[in-house]
mmCIF file of C-alpha atoms in Angstrom:
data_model
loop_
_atom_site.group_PDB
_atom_site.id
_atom_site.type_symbol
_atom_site.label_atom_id
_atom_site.label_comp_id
_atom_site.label_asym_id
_atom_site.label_seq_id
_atom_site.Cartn_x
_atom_site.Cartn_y
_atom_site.Cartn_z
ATOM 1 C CA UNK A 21 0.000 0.000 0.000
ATOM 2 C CA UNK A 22 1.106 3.502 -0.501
ATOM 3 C CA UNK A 23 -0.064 6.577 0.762
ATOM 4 C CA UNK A 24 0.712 10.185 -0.695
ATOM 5 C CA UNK A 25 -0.849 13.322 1.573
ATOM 6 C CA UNK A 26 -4.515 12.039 1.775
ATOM 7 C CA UNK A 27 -4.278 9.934 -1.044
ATOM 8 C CA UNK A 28 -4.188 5.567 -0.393
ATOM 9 C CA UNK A 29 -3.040 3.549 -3.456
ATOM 10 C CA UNK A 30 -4.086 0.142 -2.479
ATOM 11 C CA UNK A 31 -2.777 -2.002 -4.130
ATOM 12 C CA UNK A 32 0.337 0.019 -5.389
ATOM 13 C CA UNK A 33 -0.696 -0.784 -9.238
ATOM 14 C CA UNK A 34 -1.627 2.441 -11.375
ATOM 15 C CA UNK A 35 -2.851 2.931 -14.786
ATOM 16 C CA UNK A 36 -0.457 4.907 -17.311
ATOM 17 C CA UNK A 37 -2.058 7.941 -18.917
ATOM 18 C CA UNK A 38 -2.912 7.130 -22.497
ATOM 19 C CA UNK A 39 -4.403 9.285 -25.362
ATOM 20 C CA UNK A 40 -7.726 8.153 -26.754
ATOM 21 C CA UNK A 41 -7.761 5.165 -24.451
ATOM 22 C CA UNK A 42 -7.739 5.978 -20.456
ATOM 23 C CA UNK A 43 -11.290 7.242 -20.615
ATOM 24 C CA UNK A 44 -14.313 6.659 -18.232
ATOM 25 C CA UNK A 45 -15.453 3.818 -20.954
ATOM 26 C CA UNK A 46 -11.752 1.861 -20.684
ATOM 27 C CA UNK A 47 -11.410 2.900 -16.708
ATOM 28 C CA UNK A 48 -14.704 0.913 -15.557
ATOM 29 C CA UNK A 49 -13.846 -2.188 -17.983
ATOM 30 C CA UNK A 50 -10.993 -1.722 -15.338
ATOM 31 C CA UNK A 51 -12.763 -1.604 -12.364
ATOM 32 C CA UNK A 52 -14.999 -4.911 -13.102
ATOM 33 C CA UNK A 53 -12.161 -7.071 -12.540
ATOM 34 C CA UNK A 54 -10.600 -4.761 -9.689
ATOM 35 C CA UNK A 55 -6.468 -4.352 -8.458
ATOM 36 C CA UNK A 56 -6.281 -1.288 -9.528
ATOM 37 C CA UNK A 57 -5.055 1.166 -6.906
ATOM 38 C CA UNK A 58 -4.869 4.429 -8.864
ATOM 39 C CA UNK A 59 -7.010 5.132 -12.485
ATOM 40 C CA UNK A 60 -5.941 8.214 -14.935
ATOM 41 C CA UNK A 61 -7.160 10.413 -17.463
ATOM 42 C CA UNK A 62 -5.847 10.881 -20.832
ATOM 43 C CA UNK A 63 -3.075 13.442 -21.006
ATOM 44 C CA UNK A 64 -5.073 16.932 -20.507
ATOM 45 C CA UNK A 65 -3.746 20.075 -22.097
ATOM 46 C CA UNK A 66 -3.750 22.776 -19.502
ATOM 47 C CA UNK A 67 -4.363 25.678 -21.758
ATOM 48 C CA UNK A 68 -7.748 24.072 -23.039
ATOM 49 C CA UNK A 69 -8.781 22.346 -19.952
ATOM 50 C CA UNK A 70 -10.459 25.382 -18.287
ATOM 51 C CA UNK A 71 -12.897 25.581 -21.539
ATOM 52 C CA UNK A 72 -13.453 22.056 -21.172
ATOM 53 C CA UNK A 73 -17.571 20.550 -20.443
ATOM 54 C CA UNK A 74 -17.391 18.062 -17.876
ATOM 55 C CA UNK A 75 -20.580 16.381 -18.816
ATOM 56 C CA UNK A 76 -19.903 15.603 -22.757
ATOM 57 C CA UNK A 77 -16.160 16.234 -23.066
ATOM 58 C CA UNK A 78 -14.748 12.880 -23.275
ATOM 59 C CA UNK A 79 -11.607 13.565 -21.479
ATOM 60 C CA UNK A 80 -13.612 14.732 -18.630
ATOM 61 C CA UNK A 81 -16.993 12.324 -18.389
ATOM 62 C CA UNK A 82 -16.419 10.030 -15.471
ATOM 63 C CA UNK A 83 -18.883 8.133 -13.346
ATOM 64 C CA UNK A 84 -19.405 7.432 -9.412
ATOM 65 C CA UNK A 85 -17.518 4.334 -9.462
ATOM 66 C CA UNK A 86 -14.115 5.626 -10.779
ATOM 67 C CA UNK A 87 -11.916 6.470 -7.266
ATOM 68 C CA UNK A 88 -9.044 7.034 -6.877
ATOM 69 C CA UNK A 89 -8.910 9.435 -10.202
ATOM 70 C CA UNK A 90 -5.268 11.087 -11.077
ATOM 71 C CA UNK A 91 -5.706 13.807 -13.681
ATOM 72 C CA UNK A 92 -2.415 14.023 -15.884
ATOM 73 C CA UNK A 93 -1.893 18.114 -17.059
ATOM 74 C CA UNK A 94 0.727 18.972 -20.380
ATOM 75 C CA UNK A 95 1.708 22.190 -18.909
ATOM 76 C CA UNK A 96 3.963 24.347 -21.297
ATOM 77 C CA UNK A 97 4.050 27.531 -19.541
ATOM 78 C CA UNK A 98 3.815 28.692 -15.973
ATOM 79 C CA UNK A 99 0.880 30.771 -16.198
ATOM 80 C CA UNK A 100 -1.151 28.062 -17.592
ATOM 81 C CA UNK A 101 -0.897 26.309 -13.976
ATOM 82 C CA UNK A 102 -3.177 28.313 -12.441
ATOM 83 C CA UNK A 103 -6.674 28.022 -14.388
ATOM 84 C CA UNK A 104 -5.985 24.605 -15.028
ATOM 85 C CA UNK A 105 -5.608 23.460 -11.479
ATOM 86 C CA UNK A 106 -8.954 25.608 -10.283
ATOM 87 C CA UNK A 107 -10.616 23.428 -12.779
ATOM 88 C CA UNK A 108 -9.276 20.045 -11.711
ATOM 89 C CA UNK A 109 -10.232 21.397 -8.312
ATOM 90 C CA UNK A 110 -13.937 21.933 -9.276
ATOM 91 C CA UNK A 111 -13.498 18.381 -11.024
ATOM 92 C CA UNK A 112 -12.948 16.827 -7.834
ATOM 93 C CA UNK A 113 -9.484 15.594 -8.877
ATOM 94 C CA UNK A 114 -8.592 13.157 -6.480
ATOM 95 C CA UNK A 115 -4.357 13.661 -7.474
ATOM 96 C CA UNK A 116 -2.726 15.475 -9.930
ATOM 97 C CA UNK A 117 0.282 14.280 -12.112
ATOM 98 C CA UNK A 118 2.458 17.077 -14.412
ATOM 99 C CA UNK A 119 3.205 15.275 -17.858
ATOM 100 C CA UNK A 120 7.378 15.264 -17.923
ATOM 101 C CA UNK A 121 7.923 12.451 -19.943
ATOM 102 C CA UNK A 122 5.883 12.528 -23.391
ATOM 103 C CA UNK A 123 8.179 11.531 -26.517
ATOM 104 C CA UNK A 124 5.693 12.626 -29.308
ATOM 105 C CA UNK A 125 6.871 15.656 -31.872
ATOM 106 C CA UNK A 126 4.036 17.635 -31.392
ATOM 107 C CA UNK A 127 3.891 17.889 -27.522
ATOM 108 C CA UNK A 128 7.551 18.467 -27.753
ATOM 109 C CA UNK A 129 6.993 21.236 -30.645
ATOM 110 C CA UNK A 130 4.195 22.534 -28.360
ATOM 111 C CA UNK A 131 7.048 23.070 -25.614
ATOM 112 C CA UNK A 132 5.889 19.969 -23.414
ATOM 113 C CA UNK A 133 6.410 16.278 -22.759
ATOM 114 C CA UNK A 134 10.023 15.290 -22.383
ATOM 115 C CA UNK A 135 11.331 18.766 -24.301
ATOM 116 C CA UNK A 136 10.695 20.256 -20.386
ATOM 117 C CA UNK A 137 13.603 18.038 -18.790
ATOM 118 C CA UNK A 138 16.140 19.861 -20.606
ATOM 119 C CA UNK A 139 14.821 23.081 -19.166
ATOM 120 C CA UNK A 140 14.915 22.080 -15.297
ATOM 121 C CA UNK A 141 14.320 25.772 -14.448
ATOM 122 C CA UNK A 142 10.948 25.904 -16.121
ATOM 123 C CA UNK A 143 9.917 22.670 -14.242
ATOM 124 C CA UNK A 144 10.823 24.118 -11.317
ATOM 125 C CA UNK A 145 8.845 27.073 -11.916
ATOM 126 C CA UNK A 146 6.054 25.319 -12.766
ATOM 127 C CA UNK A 147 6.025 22.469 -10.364
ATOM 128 C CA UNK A 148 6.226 24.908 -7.384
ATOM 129 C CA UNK A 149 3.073 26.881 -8.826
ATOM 130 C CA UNK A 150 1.171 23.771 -8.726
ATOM 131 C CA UNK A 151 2.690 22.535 -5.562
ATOM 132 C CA UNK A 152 1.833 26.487 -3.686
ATOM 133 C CA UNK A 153 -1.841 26.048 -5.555
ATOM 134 C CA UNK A 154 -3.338 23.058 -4.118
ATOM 135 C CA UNK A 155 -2.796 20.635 -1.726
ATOM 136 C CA UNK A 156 -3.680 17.360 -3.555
ATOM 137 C CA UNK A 157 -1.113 15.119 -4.452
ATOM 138 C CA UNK A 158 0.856 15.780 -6.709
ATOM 139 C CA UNK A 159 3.491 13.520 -9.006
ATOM 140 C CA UNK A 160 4.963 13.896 -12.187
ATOM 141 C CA UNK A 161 6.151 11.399 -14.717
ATOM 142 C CA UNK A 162 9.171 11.519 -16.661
ATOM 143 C CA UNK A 163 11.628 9.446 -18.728
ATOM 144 C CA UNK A 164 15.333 8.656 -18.419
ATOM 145 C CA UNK A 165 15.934 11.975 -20.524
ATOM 146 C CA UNK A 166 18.190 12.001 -23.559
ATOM 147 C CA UNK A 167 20.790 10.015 -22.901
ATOM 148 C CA UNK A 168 21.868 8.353 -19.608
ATOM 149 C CA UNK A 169 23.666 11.178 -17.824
ATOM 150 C CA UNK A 170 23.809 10.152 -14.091
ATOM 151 C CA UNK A 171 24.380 13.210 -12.363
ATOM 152 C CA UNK A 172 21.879 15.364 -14.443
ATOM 153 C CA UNK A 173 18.881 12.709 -13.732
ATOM 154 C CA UNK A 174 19.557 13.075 -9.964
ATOM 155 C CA UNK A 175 19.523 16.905 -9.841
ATOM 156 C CA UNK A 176 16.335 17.060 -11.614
ATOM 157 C CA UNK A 177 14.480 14.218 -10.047
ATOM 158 C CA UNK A 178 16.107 16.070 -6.403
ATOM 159 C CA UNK A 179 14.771 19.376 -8.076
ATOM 160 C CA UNK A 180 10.951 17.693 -8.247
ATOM 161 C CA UNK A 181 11.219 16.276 -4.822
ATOM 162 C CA UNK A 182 12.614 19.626 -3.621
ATOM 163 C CA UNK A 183 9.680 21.609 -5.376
ATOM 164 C CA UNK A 184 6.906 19.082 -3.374
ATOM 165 C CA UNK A 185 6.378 16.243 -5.786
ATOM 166 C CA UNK A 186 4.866 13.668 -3.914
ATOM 167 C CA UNK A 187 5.619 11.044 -6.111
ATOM 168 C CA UNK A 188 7.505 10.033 -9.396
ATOM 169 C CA UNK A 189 6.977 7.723 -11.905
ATOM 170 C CA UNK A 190 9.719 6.891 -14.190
ATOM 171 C CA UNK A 191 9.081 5.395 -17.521
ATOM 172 C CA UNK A 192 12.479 3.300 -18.035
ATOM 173 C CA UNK A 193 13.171 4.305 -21.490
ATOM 174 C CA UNK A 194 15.374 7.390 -22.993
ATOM 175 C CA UNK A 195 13.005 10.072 -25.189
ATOM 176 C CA UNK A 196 14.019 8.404 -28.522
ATOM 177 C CA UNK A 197 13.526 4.852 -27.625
ATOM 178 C CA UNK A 198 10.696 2.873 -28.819
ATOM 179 C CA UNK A 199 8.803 0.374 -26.896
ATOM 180 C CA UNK A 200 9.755 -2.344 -28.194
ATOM 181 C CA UNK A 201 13.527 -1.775 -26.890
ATOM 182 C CA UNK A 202 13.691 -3.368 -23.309
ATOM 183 C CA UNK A 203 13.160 -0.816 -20.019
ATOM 184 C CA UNK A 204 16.131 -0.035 -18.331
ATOM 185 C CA UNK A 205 14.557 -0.938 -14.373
ATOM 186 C CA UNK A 206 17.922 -0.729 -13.575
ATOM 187 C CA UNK A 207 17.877 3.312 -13.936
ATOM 188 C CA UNK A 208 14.495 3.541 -11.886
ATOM 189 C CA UNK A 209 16.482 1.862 -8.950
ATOM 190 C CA UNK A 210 18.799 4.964 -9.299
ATOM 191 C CA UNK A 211 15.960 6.997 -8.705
ATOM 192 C CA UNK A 212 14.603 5.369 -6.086
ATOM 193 C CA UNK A 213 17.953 5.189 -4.072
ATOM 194 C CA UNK A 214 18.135 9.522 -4.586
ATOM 195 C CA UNK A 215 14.646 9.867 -3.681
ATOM 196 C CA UNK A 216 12.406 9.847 -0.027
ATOM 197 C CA UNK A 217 9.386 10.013 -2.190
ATOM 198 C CA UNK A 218 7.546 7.098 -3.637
ATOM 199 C CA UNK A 219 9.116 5.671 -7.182
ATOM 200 C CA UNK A 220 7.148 3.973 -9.855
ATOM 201 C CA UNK A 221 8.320 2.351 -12.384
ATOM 202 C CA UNK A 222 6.784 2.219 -15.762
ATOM 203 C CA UNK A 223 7.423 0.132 -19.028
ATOM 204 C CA UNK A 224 6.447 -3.158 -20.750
ATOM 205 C CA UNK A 225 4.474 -4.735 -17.724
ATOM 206 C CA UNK A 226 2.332 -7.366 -19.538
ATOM 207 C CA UNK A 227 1.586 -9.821 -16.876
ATOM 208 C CA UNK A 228 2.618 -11.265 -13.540
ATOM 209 C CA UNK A 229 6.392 -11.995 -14.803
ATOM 210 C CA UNK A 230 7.170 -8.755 -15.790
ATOM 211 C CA UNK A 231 6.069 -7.292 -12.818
ATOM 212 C CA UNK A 232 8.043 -9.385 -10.806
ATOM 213 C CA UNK A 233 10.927 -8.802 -12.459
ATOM 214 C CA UNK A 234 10.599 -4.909 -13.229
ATOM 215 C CA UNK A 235 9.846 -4.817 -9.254
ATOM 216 C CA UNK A 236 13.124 -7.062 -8.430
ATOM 217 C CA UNK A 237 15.363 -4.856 -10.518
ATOM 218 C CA UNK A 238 14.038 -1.505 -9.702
ATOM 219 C CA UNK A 239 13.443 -1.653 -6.073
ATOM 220 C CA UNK A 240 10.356 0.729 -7.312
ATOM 221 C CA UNK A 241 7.169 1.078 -4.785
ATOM 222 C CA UNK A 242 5.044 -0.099 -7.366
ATOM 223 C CA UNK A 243 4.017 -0.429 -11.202
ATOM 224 C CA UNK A 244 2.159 1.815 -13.465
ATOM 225 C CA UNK A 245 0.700 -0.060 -16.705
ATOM 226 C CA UNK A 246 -0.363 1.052 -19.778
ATOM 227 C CA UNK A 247 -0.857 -0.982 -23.084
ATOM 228 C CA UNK A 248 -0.509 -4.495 -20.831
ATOM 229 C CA UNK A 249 -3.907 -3.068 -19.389
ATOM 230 C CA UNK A 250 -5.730 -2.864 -22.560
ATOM 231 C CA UNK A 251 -4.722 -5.555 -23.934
ATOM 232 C CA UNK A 252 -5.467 -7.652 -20.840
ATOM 233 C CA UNK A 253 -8.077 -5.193 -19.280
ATOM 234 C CA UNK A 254 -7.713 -8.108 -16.175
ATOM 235 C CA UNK A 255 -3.910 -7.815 -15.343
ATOM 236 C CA UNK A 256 -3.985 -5.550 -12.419
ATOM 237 C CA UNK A 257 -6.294 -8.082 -10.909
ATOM 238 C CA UNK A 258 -3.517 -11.224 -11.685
ATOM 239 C CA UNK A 259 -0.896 -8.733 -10.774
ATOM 240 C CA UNK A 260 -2.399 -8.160 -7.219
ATOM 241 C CA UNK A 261 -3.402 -11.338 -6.348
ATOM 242 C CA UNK A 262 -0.063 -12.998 -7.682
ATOM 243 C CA UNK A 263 2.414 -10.240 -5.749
ATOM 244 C CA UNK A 264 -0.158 -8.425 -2.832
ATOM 245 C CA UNK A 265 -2.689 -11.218 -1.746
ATOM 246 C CA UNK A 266 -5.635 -9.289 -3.889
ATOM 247 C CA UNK A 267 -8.697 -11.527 -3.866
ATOM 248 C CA UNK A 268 -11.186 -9.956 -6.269
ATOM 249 C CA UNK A 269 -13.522 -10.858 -8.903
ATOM 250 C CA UNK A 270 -13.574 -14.185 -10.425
ATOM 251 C CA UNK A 271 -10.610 -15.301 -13.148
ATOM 252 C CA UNK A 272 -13.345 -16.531 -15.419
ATOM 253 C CA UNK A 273 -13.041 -14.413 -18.877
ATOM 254 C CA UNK A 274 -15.553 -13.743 -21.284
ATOM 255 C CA UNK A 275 -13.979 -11.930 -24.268
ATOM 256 C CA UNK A 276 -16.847 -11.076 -26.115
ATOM 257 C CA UNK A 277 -18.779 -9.581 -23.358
ATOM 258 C CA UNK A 278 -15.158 -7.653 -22.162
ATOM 259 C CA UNK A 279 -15.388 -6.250 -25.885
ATOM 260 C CA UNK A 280 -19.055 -5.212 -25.604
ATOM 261 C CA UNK A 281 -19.271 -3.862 -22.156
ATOM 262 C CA UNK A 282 -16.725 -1.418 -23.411
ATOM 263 C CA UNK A 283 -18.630 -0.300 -26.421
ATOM 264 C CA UNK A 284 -21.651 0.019 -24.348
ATOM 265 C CA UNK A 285 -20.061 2.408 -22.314
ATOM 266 C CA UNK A 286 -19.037 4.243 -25.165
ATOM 267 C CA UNK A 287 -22.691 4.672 -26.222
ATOM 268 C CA UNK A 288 -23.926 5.730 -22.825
ATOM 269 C CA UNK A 289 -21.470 8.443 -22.177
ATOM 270 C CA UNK A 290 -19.726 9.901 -25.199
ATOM 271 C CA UNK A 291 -21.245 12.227 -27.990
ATOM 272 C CA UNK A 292 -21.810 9.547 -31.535
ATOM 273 C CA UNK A 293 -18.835 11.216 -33.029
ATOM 274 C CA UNK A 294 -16.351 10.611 -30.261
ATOM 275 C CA UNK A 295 -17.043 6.734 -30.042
ATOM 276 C CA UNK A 296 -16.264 5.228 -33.060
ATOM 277 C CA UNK A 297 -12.219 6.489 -32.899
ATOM 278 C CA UNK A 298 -12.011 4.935 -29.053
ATOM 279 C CA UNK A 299 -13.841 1.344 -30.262
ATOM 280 C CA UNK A 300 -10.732 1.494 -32.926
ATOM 281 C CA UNK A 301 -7.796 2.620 -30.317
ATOM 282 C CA UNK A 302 -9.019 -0.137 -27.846
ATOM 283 C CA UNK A 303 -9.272 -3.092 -30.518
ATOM 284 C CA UNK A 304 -6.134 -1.986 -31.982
ATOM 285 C CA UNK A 305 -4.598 -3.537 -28.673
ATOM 286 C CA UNK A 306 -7.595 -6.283 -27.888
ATOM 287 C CA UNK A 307 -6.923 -8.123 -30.732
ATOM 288 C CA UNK A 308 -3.986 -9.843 -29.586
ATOM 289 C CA UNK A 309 -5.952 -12.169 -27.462
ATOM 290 C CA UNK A 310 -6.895 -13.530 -30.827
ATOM 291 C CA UNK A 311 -4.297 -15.628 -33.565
ATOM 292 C CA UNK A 312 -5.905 -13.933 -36.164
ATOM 293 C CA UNK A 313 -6.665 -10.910 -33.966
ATOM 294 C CA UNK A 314 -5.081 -8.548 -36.764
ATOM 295 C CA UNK A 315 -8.994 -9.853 -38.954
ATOM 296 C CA UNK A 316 -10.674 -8.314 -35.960
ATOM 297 C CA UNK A 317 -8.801 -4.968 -35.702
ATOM 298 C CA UNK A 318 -9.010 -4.690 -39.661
ATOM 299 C CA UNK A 319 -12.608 -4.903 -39.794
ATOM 300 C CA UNK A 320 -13.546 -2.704 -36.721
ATOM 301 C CA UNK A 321 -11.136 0.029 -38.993
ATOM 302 C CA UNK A 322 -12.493 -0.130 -41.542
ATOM 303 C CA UNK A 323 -15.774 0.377 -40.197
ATOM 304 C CA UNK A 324 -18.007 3.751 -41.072
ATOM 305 C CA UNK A 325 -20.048 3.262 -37.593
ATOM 306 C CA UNK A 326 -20.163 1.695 -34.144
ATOM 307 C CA UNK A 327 -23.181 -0.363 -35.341
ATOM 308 C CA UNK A 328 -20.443 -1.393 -38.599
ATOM 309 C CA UNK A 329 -17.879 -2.089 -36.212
ATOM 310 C CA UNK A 330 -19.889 -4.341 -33.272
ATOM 311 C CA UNK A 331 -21.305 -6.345 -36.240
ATOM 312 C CA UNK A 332 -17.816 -7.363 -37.740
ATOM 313 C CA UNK A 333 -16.730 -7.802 -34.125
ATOM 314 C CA UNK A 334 -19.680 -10.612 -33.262
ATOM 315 C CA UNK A 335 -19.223 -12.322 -36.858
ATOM 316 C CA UNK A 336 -14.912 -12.557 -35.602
ATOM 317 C CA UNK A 337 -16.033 -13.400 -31.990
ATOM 318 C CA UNK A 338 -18.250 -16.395 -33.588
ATOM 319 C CA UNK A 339 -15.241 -17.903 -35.644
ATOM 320 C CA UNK A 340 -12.118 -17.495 -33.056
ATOM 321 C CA UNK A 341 -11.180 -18.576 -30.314
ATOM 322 C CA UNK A 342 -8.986 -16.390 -27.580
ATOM 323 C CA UNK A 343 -5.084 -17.251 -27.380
ATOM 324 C CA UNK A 344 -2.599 -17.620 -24.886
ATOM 325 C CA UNK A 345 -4.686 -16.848 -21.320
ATOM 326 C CA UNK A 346 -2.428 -18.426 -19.941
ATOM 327 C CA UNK A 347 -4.245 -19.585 -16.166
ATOM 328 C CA UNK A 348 -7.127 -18.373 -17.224
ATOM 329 C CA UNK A 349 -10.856 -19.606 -17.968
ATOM 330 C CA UNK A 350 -11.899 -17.840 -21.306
ATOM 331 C CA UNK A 351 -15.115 -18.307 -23.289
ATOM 332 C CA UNK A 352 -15.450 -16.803 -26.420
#
């Protein structure tokens, strides 16, 4: 268990902030098998979040059920801080993470993500408005930087601690790095050796294994998972019953149903023309349950409509059979 301010993370498993898929239809597909300790929002651009209607935007629509909430902000200038946290406040944000880590050209064009770690004095700037602002807790997620440079790592991630981070999560992997090059855990120990703060460690967690093993090299206080979780929307349940003693929902899985519970939720809560992208982003990564998954993911995109989309997903579901559960009862 970990506890940051007011804030309990039980069990010490959080979900990684992910455009067009951590959304109130993915989180509670989440929730229905349980272990989750800490949910997040899509990345959340602090200039346009003030503007933003909770009730139909779809990087704001969340339910009752979806507690503890961490709402990730791409801050690229100081006086953005200030609007953007009144809002989360309104929100009922239960934690609030600063986006230091994102790779992609455009944040870092937009003078965010990972571009901010070479400019420690803006972080520090901005961090400490946040921190003098509210009181929630607050973390920020980075990556290894550039290139491995020791003594510059440890200055900044002393300069976030310093500043009132409460927490850091540190997504193994230099900026140019894809993900399919192995996570160096091995840094993240580094970090959490400099650090009094809680240390997560982030990274190509796709079941019980890796999660041993990432937490055996890094030393790290716990996981945060991100495209593991939607392709297995049930492996913060495995992971917290293999490595915490989680006993949850049952470890009987029904594909299928998985699939259409999360296009139902689609339907109920998001406007008709912001559902059909999210069906595609999620089956994009559900599809490797399947051999012939890659049939399943080309028919849902090439689909003009949800109702397109569910129909070529029941005709796939009624020829194939899941793959590789390993431990698991599924049922297609």
């Amino acid at each position: 268990m970990l506890k940051i301010r007011n804030l309990v993370i039980d069990p010490p498993l959080l979900l990684a902030p992910m455009a067009g898929l951590t959304h109130s239809a993915f989180r509670t597909v989440l929730l229905s098998f349980g272990g989750v300790g800490l949910l997040s929002t899509e990345m959340l651009s602090a200039r346009r979040l003030p503007a933003e209607n909770k009730f139909i935007s779809p990087y704001l629509v969340r339910t009752s059920l979806e507690n503890p909430l961490s709402y990730q902000l791409l801050v690229t200038a100081t006086k953005e801080v200030g609007p953007a946290v009144k809002k989360l406040h309104s929100l009922e944000a239960n934690a609030i993470d600063l986006n230091l880590g994102c790779p992609a050209p455009r944040i870092r064009k937009a003078g965010g993500g990972c571009l901010l770690m070479g400019r420690p004095e803006e972080v520090r700037a901005i961090v400490s408005e946040t921190r003098r602002l509210t009181s929630l807790p607050l973390s920020a997620k980075i990556r290894l930087g550039e290139e491995f440079n020791e003594a510059q790592l440890r200055d900044f991630c002393l300069m976030l601690e310093g500043e009132g981070i409460d927490m850091v999560t540190v997504h193994a992997r230099l900026r140019k790095e894809q993900f399919c090059r192995k996570p160096h855990y091995h840094w993240v120990a580094k970090v959490k050796q400099w650090l009094s703060v809680p240390v997560i460690a982030n990274g190509s967690v796709f079941g019980v294994d890796d999660a041993r093993r990432c937490l055996e090299i890094s030393g790290a206080d716990g996981i945060m998972i991100g495209r593991g979780a939607v392709s297995a929307p049930w492996i913060f349940r495995d992971i917290a019953q293999e490595l915490y003693g989680f006993r949850g929902q049952s470890n009987h899985l029904d594909l299928p149903a998985i699939f259409y519970q999360f296009a139902t939720n689609l339907e109920e809560r998001f406007r008709p023309e912001r559902r059909l992208g999210r069906l595609k982003e999620f089956t994009h990564y559900f599809k490797d349950n399947y051999l012939f998954g890659h049939r399943l993911a080309m028919a849902v995109q090439s689909s003009s409509n949800v109702e397109e989309a569910i129909s070529s997903a029941v005709a796939f579901f009624e020829r194939n059979e899941p793959q590789g559960l390993t431990g698991m009862q599924a049922e297609a």
